[in-house]
C-alpha positions as CSV (number, residue, x, y, z in Angstrom):
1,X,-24.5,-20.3,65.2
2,X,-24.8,-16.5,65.0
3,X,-20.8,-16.2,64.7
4,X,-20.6,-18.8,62.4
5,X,-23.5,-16.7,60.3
6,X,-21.4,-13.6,60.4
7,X,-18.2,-15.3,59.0
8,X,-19.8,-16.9,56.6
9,X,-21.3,-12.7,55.3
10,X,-18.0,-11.7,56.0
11,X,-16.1,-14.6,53.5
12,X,-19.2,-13.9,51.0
13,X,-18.7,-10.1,51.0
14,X,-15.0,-10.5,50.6
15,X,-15.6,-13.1,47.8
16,X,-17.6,-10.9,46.3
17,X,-15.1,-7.6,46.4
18,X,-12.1,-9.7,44.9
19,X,-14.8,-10.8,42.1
20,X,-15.7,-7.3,41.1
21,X,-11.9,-6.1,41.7
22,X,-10.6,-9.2,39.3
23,X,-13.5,-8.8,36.8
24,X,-15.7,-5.6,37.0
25,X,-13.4,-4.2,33.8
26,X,-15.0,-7.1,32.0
27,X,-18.3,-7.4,33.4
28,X,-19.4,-3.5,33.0
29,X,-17.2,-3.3,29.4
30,X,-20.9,-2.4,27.8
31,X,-22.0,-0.4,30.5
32,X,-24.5,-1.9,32.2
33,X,-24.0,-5.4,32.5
34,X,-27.7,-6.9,33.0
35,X,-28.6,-7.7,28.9
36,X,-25.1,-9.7,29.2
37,X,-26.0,-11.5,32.3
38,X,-29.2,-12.6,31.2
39,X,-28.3,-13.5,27.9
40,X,-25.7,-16.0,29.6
41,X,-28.2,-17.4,31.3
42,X,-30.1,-18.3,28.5
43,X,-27.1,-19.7,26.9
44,X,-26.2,-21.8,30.0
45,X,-30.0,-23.3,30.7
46,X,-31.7,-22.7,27.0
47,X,-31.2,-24.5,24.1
48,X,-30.6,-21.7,21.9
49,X,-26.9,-20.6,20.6
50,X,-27.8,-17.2,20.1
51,X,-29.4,-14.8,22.1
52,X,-30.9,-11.6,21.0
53,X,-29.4,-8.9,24.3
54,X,-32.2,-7.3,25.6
55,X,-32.9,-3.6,25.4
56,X,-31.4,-4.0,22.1
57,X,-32.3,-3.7,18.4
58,X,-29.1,-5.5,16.6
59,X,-27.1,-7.1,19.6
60,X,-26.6,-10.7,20.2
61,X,-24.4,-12.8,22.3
62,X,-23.0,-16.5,21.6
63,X,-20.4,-18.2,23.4
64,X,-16.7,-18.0,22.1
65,X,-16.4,-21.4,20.5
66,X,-18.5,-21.7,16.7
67,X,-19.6,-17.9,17.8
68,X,-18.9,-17.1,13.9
69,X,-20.3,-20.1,12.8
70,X,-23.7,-19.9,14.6
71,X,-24.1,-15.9,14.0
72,X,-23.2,-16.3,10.1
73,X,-25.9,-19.1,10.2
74,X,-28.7,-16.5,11.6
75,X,-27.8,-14.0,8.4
76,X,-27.9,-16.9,5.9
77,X,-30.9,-18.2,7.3
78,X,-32.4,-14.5,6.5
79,X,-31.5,-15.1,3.2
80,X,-28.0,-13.3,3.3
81,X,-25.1,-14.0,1.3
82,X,-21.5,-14.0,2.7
83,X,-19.4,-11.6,0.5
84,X,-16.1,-10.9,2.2
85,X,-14.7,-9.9,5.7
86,X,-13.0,-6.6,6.4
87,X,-11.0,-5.7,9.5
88,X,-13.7,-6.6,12.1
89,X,-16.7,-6.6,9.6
90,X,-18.4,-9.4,7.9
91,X,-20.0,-8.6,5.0
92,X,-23.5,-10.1,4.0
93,X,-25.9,-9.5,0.6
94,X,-29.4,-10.2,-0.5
95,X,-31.0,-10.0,-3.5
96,X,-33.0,-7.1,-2.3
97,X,-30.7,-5.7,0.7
98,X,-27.4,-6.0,2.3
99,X,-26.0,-6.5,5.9
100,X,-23.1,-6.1,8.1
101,X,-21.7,-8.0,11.2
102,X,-18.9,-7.2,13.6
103,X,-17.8,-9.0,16.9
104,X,-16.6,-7.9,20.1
105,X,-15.1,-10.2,22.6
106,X,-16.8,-10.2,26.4
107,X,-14.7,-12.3,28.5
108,X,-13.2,-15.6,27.1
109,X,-16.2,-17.3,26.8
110,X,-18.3,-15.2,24.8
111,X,-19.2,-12.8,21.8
112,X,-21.1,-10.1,21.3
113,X,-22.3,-9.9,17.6
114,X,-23.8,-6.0,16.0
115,X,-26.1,-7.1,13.1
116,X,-27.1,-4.0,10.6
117,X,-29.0,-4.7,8.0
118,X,-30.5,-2.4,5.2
119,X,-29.2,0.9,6.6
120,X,-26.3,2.8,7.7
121,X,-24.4,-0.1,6.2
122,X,-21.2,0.3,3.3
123,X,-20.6,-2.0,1.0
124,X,-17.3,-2.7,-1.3
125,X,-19.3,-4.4,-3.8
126,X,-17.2,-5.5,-6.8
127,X,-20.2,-3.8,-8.8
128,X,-19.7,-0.6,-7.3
129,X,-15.4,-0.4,-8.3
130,X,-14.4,1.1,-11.3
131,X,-11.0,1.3,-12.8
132,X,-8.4,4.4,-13.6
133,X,-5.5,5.3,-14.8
134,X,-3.7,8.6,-13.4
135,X,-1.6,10.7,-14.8
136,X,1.6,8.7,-13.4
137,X,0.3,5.8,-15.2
138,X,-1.0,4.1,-12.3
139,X,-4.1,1.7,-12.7
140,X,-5.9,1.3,-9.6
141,X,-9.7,0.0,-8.6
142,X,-11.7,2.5,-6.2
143,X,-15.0,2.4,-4.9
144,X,-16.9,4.9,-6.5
145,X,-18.8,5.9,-3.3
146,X,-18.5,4.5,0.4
147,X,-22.7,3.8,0.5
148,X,-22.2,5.4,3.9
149,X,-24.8,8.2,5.4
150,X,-22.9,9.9,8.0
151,X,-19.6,10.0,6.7
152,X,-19.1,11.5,3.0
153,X,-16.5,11.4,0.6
154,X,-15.0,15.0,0.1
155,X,-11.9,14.7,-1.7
156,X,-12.2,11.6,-4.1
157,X,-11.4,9.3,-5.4
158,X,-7.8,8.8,-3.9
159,X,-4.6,10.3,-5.4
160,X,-2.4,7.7,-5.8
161,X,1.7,8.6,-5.9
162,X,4.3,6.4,-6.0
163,X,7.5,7.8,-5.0
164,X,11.2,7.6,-4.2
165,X,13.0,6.8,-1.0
166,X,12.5,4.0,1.3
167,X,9.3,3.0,3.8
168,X,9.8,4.5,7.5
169,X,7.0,5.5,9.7
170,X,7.7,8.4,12.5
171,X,4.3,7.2,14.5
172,X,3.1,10.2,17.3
173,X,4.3,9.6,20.4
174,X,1.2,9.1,22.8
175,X,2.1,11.8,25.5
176,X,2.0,14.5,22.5
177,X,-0.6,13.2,20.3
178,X,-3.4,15.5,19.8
179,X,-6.7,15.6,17.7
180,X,-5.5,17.9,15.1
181,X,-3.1,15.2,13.4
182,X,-1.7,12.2,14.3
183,X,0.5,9.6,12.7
184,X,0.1,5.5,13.5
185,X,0.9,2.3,12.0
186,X,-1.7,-0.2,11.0
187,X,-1.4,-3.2,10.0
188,X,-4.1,-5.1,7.3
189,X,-3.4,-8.8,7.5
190,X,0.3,-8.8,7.4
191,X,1.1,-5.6,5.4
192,X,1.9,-2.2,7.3
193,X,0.9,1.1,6.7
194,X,2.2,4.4,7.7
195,X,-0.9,6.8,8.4
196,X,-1.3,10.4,8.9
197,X,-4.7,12.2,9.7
198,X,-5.6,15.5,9.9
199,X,-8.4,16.9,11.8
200,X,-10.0,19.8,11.2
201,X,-13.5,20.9,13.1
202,X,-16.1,22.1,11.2
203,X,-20.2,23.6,12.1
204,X,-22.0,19.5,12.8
205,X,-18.5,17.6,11.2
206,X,-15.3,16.6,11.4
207,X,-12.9,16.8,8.1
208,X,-9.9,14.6,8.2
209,X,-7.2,14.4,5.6
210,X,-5.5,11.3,5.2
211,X,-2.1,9.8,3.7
212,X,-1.6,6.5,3.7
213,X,2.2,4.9,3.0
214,X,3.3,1.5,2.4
215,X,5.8,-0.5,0.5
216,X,4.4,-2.6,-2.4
217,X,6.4,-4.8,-5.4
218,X,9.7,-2.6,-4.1
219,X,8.0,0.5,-4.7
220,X,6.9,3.0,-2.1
221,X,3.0,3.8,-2.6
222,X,1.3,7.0,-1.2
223,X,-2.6,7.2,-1.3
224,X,-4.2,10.4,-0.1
225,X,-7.7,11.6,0.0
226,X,-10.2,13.0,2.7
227,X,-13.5,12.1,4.4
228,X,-16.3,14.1,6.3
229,X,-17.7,12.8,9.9
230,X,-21.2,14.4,10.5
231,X,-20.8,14.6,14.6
232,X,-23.6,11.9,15.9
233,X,-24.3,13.7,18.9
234,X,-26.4,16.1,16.5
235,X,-29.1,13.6,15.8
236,X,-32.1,12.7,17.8
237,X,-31.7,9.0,19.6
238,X,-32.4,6.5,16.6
239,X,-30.1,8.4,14.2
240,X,-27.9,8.6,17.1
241,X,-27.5,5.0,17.0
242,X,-27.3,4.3,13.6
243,X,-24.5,7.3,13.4
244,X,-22.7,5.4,15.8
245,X,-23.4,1.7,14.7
246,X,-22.0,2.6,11.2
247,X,-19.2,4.4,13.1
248,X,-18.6,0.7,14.5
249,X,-18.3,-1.1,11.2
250,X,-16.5,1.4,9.1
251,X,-12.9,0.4,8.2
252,X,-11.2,2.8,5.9
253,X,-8.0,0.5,6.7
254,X,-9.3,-2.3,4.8
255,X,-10.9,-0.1,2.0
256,X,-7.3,1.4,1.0
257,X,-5.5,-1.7,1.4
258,X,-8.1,-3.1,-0.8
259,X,-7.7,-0.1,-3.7
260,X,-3.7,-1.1,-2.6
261,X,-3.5,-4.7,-4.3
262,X,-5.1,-3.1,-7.0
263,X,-2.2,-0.8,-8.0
264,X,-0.7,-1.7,-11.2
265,X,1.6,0.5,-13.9
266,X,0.3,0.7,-17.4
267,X,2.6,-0.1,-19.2
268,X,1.4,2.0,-22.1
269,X,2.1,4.9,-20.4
270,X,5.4,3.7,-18.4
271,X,8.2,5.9,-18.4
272,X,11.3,5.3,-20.3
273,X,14.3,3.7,-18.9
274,X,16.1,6.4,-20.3
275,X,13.2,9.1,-19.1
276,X,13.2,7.6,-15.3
277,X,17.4,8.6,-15.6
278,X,17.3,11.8,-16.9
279,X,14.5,12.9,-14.2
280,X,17.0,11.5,-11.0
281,X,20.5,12.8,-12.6
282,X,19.6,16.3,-12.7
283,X,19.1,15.9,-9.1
284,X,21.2,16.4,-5.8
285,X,19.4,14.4,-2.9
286,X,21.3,11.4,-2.2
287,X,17.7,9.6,-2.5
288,X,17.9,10.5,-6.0
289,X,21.5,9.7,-7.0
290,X,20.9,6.6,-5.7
291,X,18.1,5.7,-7.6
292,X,20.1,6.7,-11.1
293,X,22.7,4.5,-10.1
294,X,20.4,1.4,-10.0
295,X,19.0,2.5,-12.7
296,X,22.1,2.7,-14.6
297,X,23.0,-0.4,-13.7
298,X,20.6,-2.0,-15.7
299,X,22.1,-0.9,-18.7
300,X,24.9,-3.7,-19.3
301,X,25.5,-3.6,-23.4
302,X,24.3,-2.0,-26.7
303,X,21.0,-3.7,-27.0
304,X,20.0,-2.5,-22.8
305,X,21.1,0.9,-23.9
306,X,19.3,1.1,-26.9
307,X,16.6,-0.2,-25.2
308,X,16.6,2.1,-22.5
309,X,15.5,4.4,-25.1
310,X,18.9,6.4,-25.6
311,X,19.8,7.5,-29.1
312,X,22.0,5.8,-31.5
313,X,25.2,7.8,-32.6
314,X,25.7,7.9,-36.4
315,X,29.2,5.4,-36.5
316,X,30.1,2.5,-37.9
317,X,30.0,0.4,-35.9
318,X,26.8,2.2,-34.2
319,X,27.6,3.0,-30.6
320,X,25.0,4.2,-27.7
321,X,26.2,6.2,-25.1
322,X,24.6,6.9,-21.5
323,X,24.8,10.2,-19.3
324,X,27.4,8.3,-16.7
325,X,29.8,8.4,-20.2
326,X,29.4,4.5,-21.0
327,X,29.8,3.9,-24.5
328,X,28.5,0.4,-26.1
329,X,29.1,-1.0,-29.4
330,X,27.0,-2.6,-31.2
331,X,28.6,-6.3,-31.9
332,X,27.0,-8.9,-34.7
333,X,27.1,-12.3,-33.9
């Protein structure tokens, strides 16, 4: 009987150790793993589908399948409003407040929803866009201001370029990357971006500077600007959290790819065909010769050529020459 008492420890034991081994990466993923295994419990025996974690002011857990639809349920039954997603944020509104909601997966089975409502929360409010028009004659829509508290616009709104050349991305490699700049793809939805940061430390913040590069409508699109981080560990513990709660929820991805499908040329202020040409032929790069030569292929007869915008010579017939040395006459029908 004894023996048969000690194998049975020793199988338990051993059970146990290739249970933590196999699954202590998950189990302890938010630290200490006690709030989790309660909440399961009350999802397993209860009749609820959400739990609120313990020791927590905005966590909850639900299990993996209709996790979305039982958490949005708790926010509209608040009173909230569901505006739009972003990256991993879900984006609520009230008449008097706002809210937002990201997920984080624990295990297979379940979720783990942060809820943040009223405060530390930014919103991309169609109300708070505005429209410009740049100097390039680029139309774009840009939130006016990010409605975030710890992290402040500094150079904005963004400078929009588009630009020559073609769309290619030399990301960081890992083993050299440091926290003074760094380069990485992202991808929003389907559509890639090139991204470059640079950090630079000041007294309670963080500066970074970043470019953002994608290919859009066969043109290569460049937005720039730069953003403050006030360093979270300078607040006492409730600010702490909020700092790093909003930290949580921001996605400047989604933001730019957002002011992104905005872009548009006004045509008002487009460059001429012919204007475009005599920009590129003055130059040497091979970028630039190529893009004349596509250029000057759309100028087939008189009328493209005249409507290019280059001048008429005084002959009859009236002919319109190009700076590759084409000369069209002008034909009646």
């Amino acid at each position: 009987m004894r023996n048969k008492t000690i194998i049975i420890a020793i199988v338990s034991f051993a059970l146990g150790a290739l249970i933590y081994n196999l699954f202590s990466p998950v189990i302890f993923q938010e630290g200490n793993p006690w709030p989790q295994i309660k909440g399961i419990t009350e999802l397993t025996f209860g009749k609820s589908k959400i739990v609120k974690l313990s020791g927590s002011d905005n966590k909850y857990l639900t299990k993996n399948k209709g996790g979305w639809e039982v958490a949005d349920s708790l926010l509209k039954n608040k009173g909230y409003e569901f505006t739009e997603q972003m990256g991993s944020g879900y984006f609520y509104k009230s008449s008097d407040s706002n809210a937002v909601m990201t997920r984080r997966q624990y295990s297979r089975f379940y979720i783990i929803w942060a809820i943040t409502e009223n405060k530390n929360n930014f919103q991309t409010n169609n109300d708070l866009w505005t429209v410009t028009t740049n100097d390039q004659g680029i139309m774009f829509k840009y939130p006016r201001e990010l409605l975030t508290k710890y992290i402040s616009e500094t150079e904005w709104p963004p400078v929009i370029k588009i630009k020559t050349g073609t769309y290619f991305c030399k990301t960081t490699p890992m083993e050299v990357s440091s926290m003074s700049e760094i380069t990485r793809r992202r991808l929003v939805d389907d559509r890639e971006y090139c991204v470059n940061v640079k950090y630079e430390g000041a007294a309670g913040s963080v500066y970074a500077s970043y470019i953002y590069t994608t290919f859009k409508d066969d043109e290569l699109i460049e937005v720039s600007f730069s953003l403050r981080y006030y360093n979270c560990g300078n607040y006492d513990e409730e600010q702490n959290k909020a700092c790093v709660s909003e930290r949580e929820v921001f996605d400047i991805d989604a933001t730019v790819d957002k002011i992104v499908q905005t872009i548009k040329r006004d045509l008002s202020q487009k460059e001429s065909l012919s204007d475009q040409i005599e920009k590129c032929i003055i130059m040497s790069d091979i970028v630039s010769g190529e893009k004349c030569d596509n250029l000057l292929k759309q100028i087939t007869d008189y009328n493209s050529c005249v409507e290019a915008g280059f001048a008429i010579m005084k002959s009859n017939p009236p002919q319109c020459a190009t700076p590759d040395e084409r000369i069209f006459v002008e034909t009646k029908i």
